[in-house]
Structures are given as C-alpha cells and as structure tokens.
Coordinates of C-alpha atoms and ligand atoms in Angstrom, one line a residue:
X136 CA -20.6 53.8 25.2
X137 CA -18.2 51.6 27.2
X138 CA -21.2 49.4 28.2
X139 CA -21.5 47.9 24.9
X140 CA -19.9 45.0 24.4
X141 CA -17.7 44.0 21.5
X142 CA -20.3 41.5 20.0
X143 CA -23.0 44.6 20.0
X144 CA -20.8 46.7 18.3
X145 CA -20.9 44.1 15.6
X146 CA -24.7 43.3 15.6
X147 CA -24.7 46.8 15.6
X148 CA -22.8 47.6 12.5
X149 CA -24.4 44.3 10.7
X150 CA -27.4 46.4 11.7
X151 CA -26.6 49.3 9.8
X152 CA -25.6 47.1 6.8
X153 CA -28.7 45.4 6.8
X154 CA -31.0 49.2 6.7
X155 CA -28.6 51.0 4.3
X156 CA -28.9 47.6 1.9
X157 CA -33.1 47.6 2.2
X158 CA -33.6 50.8 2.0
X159 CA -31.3 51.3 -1.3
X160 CA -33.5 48.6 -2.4
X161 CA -36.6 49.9 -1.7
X162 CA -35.6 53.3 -3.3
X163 CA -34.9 51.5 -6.2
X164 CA -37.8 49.6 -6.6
X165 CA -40.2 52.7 -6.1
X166 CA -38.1 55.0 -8.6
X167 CA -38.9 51.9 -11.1
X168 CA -42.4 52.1 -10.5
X169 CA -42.6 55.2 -11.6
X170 CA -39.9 54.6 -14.5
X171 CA -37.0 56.6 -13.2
X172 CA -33.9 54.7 -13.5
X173 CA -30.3 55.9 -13.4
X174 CA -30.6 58.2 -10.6
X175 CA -28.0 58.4 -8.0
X176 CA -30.5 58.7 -4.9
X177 CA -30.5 55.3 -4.1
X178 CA -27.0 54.6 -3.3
X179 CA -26.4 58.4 -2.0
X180 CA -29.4 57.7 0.7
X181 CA -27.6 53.9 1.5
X182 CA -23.9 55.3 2.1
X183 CA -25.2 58.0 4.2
X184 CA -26.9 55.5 6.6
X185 CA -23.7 53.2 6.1
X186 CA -20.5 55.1 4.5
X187 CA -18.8 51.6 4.3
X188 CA -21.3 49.6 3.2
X189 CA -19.4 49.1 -0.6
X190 CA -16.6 48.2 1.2
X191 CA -18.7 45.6 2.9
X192 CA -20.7 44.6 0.1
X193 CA -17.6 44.1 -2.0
X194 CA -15.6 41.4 -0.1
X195 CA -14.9 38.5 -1.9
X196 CA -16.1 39.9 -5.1
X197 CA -13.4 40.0 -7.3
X198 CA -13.6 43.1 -9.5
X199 CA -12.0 44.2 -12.7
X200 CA -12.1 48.6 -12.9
X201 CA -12.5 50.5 -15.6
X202 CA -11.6 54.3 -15.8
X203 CA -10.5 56.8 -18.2
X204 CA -12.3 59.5 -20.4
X205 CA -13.2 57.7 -23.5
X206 CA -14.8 54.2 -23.6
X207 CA -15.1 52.9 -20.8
X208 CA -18.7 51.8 -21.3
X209 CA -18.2 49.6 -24.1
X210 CA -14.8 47.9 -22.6
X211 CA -16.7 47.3 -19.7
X212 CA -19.3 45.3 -21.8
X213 CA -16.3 43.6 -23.8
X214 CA -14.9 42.6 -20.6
X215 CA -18.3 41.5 -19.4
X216 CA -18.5 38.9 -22.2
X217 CA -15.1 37.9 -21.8
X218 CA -15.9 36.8 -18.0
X219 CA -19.1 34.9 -19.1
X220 CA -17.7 33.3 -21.3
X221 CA -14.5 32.5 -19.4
X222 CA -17.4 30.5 -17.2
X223 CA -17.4 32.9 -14.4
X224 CA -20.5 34.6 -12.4
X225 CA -20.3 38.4 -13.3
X226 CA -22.3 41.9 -12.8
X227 CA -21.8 45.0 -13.6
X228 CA -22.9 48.4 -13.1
X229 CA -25.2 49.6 -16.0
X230 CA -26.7 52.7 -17.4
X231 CA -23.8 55.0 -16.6
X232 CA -24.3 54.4 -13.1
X233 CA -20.1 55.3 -12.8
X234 CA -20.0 57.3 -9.3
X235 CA -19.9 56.3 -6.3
X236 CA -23.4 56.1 -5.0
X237 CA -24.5 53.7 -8.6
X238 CA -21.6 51.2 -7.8
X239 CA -22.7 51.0 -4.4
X240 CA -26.3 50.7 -5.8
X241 CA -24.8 47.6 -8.2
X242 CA -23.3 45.7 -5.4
X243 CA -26.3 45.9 -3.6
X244 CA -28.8 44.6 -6.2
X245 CA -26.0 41.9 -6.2
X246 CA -25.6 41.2 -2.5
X247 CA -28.2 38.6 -0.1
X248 CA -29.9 40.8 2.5
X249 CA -27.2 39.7 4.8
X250 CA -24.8 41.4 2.7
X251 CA -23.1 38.2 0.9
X252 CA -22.2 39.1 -2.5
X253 CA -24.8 36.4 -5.2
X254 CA -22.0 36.7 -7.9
X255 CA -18.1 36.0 -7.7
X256 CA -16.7 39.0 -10.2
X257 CA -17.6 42.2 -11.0
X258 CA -16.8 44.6 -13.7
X259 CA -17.0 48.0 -12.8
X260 CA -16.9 51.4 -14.8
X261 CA -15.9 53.9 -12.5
X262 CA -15.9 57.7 -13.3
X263 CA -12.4 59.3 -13.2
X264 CA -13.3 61.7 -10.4
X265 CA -15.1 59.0 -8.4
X266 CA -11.9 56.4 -8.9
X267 CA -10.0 57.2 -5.9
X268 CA -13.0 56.5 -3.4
X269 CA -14.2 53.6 -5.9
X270 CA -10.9 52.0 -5.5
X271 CA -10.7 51.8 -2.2
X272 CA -13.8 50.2 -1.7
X273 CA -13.7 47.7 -4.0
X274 CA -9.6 46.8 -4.4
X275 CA -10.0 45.4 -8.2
X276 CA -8.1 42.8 -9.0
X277 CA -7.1 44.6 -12.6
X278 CA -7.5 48.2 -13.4
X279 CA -7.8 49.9 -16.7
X280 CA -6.9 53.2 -17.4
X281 CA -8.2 53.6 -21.1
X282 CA -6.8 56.7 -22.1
X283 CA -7.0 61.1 -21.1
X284 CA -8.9 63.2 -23.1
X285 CA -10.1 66.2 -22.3
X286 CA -13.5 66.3 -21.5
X287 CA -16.1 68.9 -19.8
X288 CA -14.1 71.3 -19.0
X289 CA -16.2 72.8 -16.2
X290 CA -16.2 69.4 -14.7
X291 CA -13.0 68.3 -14.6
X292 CA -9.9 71.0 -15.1
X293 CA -7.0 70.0 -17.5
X294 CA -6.3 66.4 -17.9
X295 CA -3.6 66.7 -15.5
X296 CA -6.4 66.8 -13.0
X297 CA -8.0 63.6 -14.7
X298 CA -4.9 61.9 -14.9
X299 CA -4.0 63.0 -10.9
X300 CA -7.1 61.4 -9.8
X301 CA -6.7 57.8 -11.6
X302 CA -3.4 57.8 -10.1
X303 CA -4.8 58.5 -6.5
X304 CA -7.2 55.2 -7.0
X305 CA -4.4 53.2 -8.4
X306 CA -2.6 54.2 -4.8
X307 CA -5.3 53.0 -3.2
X308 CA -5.2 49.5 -5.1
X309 CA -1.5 49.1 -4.6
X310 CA -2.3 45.4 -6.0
X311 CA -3.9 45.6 -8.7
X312 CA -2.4 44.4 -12.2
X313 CA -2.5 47.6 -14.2
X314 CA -4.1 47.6 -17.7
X315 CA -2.4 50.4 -19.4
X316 CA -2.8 52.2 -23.2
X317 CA 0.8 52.3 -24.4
X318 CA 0.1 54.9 -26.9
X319 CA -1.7 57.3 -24.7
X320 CA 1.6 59.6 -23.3
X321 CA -0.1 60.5 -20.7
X322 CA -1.8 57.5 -19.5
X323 CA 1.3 55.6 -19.5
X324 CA 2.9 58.2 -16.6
X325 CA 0.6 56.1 -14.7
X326 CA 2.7 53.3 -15.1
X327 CA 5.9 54.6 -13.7
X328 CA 6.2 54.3 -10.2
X329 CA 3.5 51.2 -10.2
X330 CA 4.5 48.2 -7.4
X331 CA 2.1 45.7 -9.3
X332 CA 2.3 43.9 -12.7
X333 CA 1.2 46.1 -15.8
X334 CA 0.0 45.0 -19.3
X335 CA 0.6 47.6 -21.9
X336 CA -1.8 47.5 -24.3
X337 CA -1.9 49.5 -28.1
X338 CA -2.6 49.8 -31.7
X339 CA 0.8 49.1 -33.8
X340 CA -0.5 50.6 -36.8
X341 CA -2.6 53.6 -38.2
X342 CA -6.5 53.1 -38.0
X343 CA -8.1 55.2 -40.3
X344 CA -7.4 56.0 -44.0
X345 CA -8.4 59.8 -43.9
X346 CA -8.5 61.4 -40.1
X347 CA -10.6 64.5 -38.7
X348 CA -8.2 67.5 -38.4
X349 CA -7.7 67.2 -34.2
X350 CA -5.9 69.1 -31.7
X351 CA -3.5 66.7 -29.7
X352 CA -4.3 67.2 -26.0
X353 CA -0.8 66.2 -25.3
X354 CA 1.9 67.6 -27.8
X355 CA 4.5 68.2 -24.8
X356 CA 6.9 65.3 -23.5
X357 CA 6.0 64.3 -19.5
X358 CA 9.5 64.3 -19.1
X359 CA 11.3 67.2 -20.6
X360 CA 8.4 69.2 -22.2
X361 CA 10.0 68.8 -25.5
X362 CA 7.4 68.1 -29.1
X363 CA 6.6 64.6 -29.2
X364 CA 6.9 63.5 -32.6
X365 CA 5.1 60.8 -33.9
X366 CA 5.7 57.1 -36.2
X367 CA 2.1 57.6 -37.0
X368 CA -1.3 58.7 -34.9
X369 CA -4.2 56.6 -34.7
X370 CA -6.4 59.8 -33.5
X371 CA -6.2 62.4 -30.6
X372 CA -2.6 62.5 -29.0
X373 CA -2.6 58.7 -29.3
X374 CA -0.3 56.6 -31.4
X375 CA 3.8 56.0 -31.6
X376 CA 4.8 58.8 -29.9
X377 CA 9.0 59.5 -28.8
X378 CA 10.4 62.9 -27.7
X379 CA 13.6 63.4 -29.8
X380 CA 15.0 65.6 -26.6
X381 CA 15.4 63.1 -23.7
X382 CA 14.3 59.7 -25.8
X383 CA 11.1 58.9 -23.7
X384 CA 8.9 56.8 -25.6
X385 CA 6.0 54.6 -25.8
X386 CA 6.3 51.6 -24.1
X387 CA 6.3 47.8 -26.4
X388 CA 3.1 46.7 -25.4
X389 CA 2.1 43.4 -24.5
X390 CA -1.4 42.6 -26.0
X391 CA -1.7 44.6 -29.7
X392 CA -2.9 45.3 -33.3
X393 CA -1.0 44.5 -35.6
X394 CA -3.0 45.4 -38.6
X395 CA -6.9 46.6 -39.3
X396 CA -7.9 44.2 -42.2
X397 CA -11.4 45.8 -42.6
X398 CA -13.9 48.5 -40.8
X399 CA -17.7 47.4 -41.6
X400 CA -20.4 49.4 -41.2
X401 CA -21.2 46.1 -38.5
X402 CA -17.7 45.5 -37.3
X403 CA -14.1 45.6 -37.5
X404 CA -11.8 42.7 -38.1
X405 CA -8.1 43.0 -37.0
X406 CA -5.1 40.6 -36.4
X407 CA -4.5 40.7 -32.6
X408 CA -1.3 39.7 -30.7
X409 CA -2.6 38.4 -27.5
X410 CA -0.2 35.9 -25.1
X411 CA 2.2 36.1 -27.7
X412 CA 0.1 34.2 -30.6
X413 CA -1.6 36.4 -33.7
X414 CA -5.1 35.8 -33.7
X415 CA -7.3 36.8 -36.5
X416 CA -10.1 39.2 -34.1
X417 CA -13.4 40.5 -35.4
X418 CA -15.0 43.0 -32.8
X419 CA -18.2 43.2 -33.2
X420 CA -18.7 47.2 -33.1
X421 CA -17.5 49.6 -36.1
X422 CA -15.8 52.6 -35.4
X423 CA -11.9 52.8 -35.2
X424 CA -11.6 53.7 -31.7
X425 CA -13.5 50.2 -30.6
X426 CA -10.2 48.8 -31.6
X427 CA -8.8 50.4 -28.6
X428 CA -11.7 49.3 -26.8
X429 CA -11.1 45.8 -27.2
X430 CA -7.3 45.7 -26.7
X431 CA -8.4 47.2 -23.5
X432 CA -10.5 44.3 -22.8
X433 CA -8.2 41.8 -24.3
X434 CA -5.7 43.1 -22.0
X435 CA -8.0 42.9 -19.2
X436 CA -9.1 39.4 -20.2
X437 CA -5.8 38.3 -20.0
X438 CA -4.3 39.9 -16.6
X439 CA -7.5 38.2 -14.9
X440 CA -6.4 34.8 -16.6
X441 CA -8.7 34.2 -19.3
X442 CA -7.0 32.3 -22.4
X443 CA -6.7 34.0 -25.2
X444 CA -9.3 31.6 -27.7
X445 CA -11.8 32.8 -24.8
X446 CA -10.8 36.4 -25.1
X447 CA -10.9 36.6 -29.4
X448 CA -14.5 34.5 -28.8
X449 CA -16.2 37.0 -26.8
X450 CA -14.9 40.1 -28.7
X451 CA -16.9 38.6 -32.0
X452 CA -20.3 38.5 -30.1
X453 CA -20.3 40.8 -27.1
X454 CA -23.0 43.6 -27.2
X455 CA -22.7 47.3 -27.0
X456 CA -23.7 49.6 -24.4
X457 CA -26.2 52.3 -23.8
X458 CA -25.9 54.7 -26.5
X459 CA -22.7 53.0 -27.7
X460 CA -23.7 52.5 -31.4
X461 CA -26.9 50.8 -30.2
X462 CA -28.8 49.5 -32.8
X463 CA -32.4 49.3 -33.2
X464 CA -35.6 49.8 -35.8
X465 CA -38.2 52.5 -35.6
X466 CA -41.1 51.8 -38.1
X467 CA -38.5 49.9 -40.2
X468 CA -35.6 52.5 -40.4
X469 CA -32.6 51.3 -38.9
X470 CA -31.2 53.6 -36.6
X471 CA -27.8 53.5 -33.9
X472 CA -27.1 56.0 -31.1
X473 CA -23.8 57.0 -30.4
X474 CA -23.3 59.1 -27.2
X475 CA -21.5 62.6 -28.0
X476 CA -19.4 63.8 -24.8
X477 CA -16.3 65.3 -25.5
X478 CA -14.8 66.9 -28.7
X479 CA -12.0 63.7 -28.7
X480 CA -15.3 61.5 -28.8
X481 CA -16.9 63.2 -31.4
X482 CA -14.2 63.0 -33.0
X483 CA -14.1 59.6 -33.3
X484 CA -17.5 59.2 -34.1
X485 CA -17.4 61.7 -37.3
X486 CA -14.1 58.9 -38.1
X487 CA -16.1 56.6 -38.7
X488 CA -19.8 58.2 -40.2
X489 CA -17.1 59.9 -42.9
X490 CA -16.0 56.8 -43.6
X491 CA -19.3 55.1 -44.9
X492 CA -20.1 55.2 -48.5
X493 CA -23.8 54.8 -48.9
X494 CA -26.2 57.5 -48.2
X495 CA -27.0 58.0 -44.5
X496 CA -29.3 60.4 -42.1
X497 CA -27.7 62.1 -39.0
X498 CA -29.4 63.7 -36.2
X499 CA -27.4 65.8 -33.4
X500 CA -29.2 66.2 -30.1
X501 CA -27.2 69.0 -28.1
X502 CA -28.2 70.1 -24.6
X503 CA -26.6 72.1 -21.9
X504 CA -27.5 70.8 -18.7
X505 CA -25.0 70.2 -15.7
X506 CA -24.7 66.3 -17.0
X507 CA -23.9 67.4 -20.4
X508 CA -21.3 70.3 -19.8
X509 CA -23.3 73.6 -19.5
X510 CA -20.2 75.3 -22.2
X511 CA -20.8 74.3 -24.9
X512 CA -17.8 75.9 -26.9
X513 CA -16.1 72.4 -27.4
X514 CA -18.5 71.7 -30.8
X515 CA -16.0 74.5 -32.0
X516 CA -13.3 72.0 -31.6
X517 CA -15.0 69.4 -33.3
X518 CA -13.7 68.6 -37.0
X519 CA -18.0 69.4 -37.9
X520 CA -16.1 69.8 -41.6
X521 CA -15.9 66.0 -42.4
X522 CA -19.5 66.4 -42.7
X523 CA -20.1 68.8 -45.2
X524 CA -16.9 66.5 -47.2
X525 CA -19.6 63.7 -47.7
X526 CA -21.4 65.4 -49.8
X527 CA -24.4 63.3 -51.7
X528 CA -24.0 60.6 -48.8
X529 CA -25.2 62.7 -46.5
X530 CA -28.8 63.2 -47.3
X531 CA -31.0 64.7 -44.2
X532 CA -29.4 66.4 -40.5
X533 CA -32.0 67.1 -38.1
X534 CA -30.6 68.9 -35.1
X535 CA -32.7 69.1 -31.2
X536 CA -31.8 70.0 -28.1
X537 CA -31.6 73.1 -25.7
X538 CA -29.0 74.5 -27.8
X539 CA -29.8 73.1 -31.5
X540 CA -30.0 76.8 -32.6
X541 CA -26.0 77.0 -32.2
X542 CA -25.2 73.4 -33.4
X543 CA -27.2 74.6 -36.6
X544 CA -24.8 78.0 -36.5
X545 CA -21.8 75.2 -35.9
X546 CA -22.5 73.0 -38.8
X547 CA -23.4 76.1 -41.2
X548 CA -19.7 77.6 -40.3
X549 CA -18.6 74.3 -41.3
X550 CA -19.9 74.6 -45.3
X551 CA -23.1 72.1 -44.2
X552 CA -25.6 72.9 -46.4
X553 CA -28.5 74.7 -44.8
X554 CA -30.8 72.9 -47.1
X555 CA -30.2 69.5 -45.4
X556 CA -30.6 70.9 -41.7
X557 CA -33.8 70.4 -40.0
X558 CA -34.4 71.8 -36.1
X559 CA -37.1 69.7 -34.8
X560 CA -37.2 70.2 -30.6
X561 CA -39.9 68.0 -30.1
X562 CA -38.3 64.3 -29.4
X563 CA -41.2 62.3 -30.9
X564 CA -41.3 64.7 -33.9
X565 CA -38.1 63.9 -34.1
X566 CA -37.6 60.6 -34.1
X567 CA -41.2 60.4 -36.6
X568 CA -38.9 62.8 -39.2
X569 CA -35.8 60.3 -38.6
X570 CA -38.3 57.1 -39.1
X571 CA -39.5 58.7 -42.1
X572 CA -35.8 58.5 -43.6
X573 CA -34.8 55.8 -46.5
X574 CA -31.9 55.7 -44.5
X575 CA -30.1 54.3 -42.0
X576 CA -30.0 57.0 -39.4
X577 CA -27.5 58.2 -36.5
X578 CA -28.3 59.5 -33.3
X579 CA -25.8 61.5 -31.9
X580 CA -27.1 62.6 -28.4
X581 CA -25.4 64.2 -25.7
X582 CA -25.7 62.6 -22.3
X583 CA -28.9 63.8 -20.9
X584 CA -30.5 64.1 -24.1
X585 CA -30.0 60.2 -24.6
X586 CA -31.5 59.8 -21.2
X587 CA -34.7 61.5 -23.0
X588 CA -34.5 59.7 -26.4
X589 CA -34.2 56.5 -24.7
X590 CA -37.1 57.2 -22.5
X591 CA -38.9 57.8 -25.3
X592 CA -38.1 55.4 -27.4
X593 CA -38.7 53.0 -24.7
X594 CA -42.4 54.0 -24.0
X595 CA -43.4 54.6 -27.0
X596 CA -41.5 52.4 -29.0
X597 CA -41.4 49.9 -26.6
X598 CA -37.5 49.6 -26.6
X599 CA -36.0 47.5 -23.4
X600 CA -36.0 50.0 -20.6
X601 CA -32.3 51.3 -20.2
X602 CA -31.7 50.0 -16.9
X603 CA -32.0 46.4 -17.5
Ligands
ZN286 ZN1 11.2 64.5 -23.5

C-alpha cells in the first residue's frame, strides 16, 4: 500500500521478526513441557510467519557448515570444541535438528528478542537436501563436504543427486573456504569449478587391518568413466584412488594422516600433518572412520584460523554426539550407541566391533518408519558376515524394532548363530536383557529407534534429555 511509508515497512518487517522469533520460542518451550524435543514444528511454524527470518537471525554470526552423508554429527562436535577452545563464543544445532526449520530453530534459541545473535560463531550440521536453502541463509564462512555415500534410497536418488545438491549450496556461498575430502572421488568434483580457497583434507594410509567386504559406490572415473584403481582403500570408495585412462586423480591434500599408531576400544591415536607440522593426535572416539572425522575438523579448524596446538588439543577431549558411540551405564553394564543409517555406516561400525578382542554384547534396533528409510533391503548390503567371524567374542545379540523379524532372517543368512539371537520388542525389556550382560554392550539403533531408546533411557534411567 503506497501509503506506507518506508520506515513502516521496516517496523513492519522487524514486526514479523519479532512474532516468528516468540512464537518458535514458545512452541519450543511447550513441546518441552511435555518432553517432545527434536521436532521440526517450531521452526516450520516461525518461517512460515517470516520465510527470512534465518537470514535475519544469522547476520553477523559467523558459521562453519557441515554436510555430507556420513559424519557430520560428530565433526560438527569436533569442530565445536575446536572453537571453544580457540576462545570463541559458539552454538550449534543439536539433536539432529539438520533441516531447515531446526537451524532456524538453533539461531533463534541463540538470538535476543530483537533478533541480535547472543553468540559470535556457529557450527552448523546441515542435511544434504536442506544445504542449498541452508546456505543461503547463513553464508558460512567454511563449508565441509565430508564425503557421498549412498544412503536412503527412497529419500535421496543416486549420490549424483546428493552430490548435485551440496554443489547448489556451495553456489549459493560463493565465499566460503571449501573443506574438501581428497580421497572421496566424488566429493572432490565439488572442488573443480570453486571461486574460493579449498583445503583438501585425507587419510594417506590404510585404516583398518582386516575390512568388511563393501561395494564401492563410485568405481567409475568423473572424468572418463574408466575403473578407478586404487594405492590402497581406507573403506567405501574412499582412499588413493587414480583412473589409469585419462590420469585424474586424488588431489595432495593439505591437512592429513600420515599413519594410525593405535585404535582403542576409547580412542584412536594418529600422527596428523596439520599447517605443515606432524603432530602426534589422539581423537578421542574409536572407530576408523572418526579419523576422517577429525581431519574434517582439523581442516575446518584451520580454514577458520585456529592454530594447529588448539586444533590437536580439542580433538583429545571433545565429546561425541547423540548416538555417536555415546557412552553410558545401565545398572553397571557399560553400554555405547552407535546410530545405524546407511549400509556405508554400518559398515563402518561392524570395522570397528570386529576389531575388538574381548567378549562383547550387540543389540540391533531396526525400524521402518519414513525417518529410518521405509526399504529396508540395504541390511542385505551390509557385510552382517564380520559378525558371525568373531566367533566366542561375540557372546549375546538381541535384535528389536518394527522389522527385527528380518534383521534375525539377515544375520542367520549370514552364518550368526541362532543360539545367540534374542528378539525382544519391548524397549525396557530390552535394555533390562542388555543390563543383565557381563558385557560391554552396543546399541546399534536406527534413527527413530534411537529417538525411542534415548527417551527411554532418559526417563527411566534418568540419562540427560537429548536435546540439551
Ligand atoms: Zn578417467
């Protein structure tokens, strides 16, 4: 309306701000009340009354943005540390909250009414298919593109179609330094046509003295479709990859392992080139693909400015994520959860729980529900066989979920032996059976199921509420 003047336009659009940021607040607070976190209905409800209020909100915030299939939880909270202890004021966006409407719901639990951001940096984990919008919003500072895997299939097409929708949110952060995994071949396509600075990042040597049998999501060359071939693999299609037709290759990269001098049950030590010095690193998660994790963050760490002393620091005594080998006691049995998502992931996990050598528990958790991927035909491309390898360490499996009928059919295909396999549906039954262990036990969830286990656990167990 021509009548309005300029000014009101402004007290008008503060206006909005100001509703869409109390409103989210109050949505918040009410689901809490009633012990619903993580939902997306708070930030939803706020962008509908203001569709630029991240935007807003995220003005002189500087933000690091993390993306990619696998691990970007856990370099998110490596990165985290590295901020705090780099002396700066940080939030970040917990709980899985990765689309669009959760970062916005971050920002404003980190904003004054008036919209001013409380903290100076952020680190965000942003969901691949969310990125582009994310990106815009926010314009990070640093993005990291941690690798392509594929992942729910019903969700999110071929990785392609992953990898085509990072690219559209590194377009729309022109800017940004680019923290890229060299030994990912598809990842690195990213890299080509980039404006900005980029920091390659990688793992020099192999990781793991006996692998799961994997399918490599990318065997073909970018370039010429030629079969890479490989100086070694670390796991999935990552590693030193080349393609002997047209010579493309993986890119030197700038922050790197050099070696893996032990992989704990606790942690992993490594020697880590960071800046161009060799620092002894210990990374205070096990499981070979947290070495990744924390070149990643290293990588990160360094294209914000952090010094490298900072960086090696904060890797030792960062803490994991939701679900990300979390660690905690039930009735005296120790117990860790490990999110299952994807058959790479998975994967990785069954690395590592082959590795160990003393006797352990597992439970698997798979549902089915839209969160979790509905098909669940890709525990048929898991490597279940490493399992039934363990033999006497392996004492106890106890299997839940919607669909624990066919993870039981999975595992029995794979040689498992049906007299260590337990179905128990009920979730405090359960976790009772896994307390019950001698053991230390691991959780292996899928994504709505650790929702439920955590809930759980936190009410009746009186673990700290997720969202926190
Ligand atoms: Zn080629």
């Amino acid at each position: 309306m021509s009548f309005i003047h300029k000014s009101d336009k402004l007290t008008c659009m503060r206006l909005r701000t100001f509703i869409a940021l109390v409103t989210c607040r109050m949505i918040r607070r009410i689901l809490h009340l009633f012990g619903r976190g993580g939902t997306n209905l708070p930030g939803t409800v706020a962008l509908r009354i203001d569709k630029n209020l991240l935007k807003t909100l995220a003005e002189g915030v500087t933000a690091i943005a993390v993306t990619g299939t696998n691990g970007k939880t856990t370099t998110s909270h490596m990165i985290e540390q590295i901020l705090i202890d780099a002396g700066y004021d940080v939030f970040t966006n917990r709980a899985g909250a990765n689309l669009i409407s959760g970062i916005t719901a971050t920002y404003v639990e980190n904003a004054t009414l008036g919209g001013r951001p409380i903290k100076s940096a952020a680190v965000i984990e942003c969901d691949e298919a969310a990125f582009g919008a994310v990106s815009e919003a926010i314009s990070p500072k640093v993005i990291v593109a941690t690798n392509v895997f594929r992942d729910q299939l019903d969700r999110y097409g071929e990785v392609t179609h992953t990898l085509g929708k990072i690219r559209a949110g590194i377009a729309n952060s022109p800017k940004a330094t680019l923290c890229i995994n060299a030994d990912d071949s598809l990842i690195t396509t990213l890299a080509d046509n980039a404006e900005a600075e980029v920091v390659y990042y990688g793992v020099n040597v192999p990781i793991y003295k006996k692998r799961v049998h994997e399918i490599s999501d990318a065997p073909y060359c970018v370039r010429c479709h030629g079969i890479y071939r490989y100086d070694y693999v670390t796991f999935g299609h990552l590693g030193g990859f080349y393609c002997p037709n047209c010579g493309y290759k993986r890119h030197e990269p700038d922050v790197f392992v050099t070696e893996t001098v032990a992989m704990g049950s606790e942690n992993t030590d490594v020697r880590m080139v960071i800046a161009g010095r060799e620092y002894p690193v210990r990374i205070n998660l096990p499981g070979g693909y947290n070495i990744y994790n924390a070149c990643a963050a290293a990588a990160a760490g360094t294209a914000f400015g952090v010094e490298a002393e900072t960086i090696v620091h904060a890797l030792g005594h960062f803490t994991g994520g939701f679900g990300r080998m979390e660690k905690f006691t039930v009735d005296g049995t120790e117990m860790r959860m490990i999110l299952i998502k994807n058959p790479t992931a998975c994967n990785q996990v069954l690395n590592f729980l082959s590795n160990i050598e003393e006797p352990v528990a597992f439970s698997i958790v798979l549902n089915d529900r839209d969160a979790d991927s509905t098909d669940i035909s890709w525990i048929w491309d898991v490597d279940f066989e490493q399992i039934a390898k363990m033999g006497d360490h392996l004492k106890a499996l106890y299997l839940s979920g919607t669909r624990a009928e066919e993870m039981a059919m999975r595992l029995k295909y794979a040689d498992v032996p049906v007299g260590k396999m337990k179905i128990i549906k009920d979730d405090v039954k359960l976790i009772e059976a896994c307390a019950e262990s001698s053991y230390p036990v691991y959780l292996m969830p899928t994504y709505t199921a650790m929702i439920d286990l955590r809930r759980m656990l936190t009410k009746r167990y009186g673990l700290k509420a997720f969202w926190h």
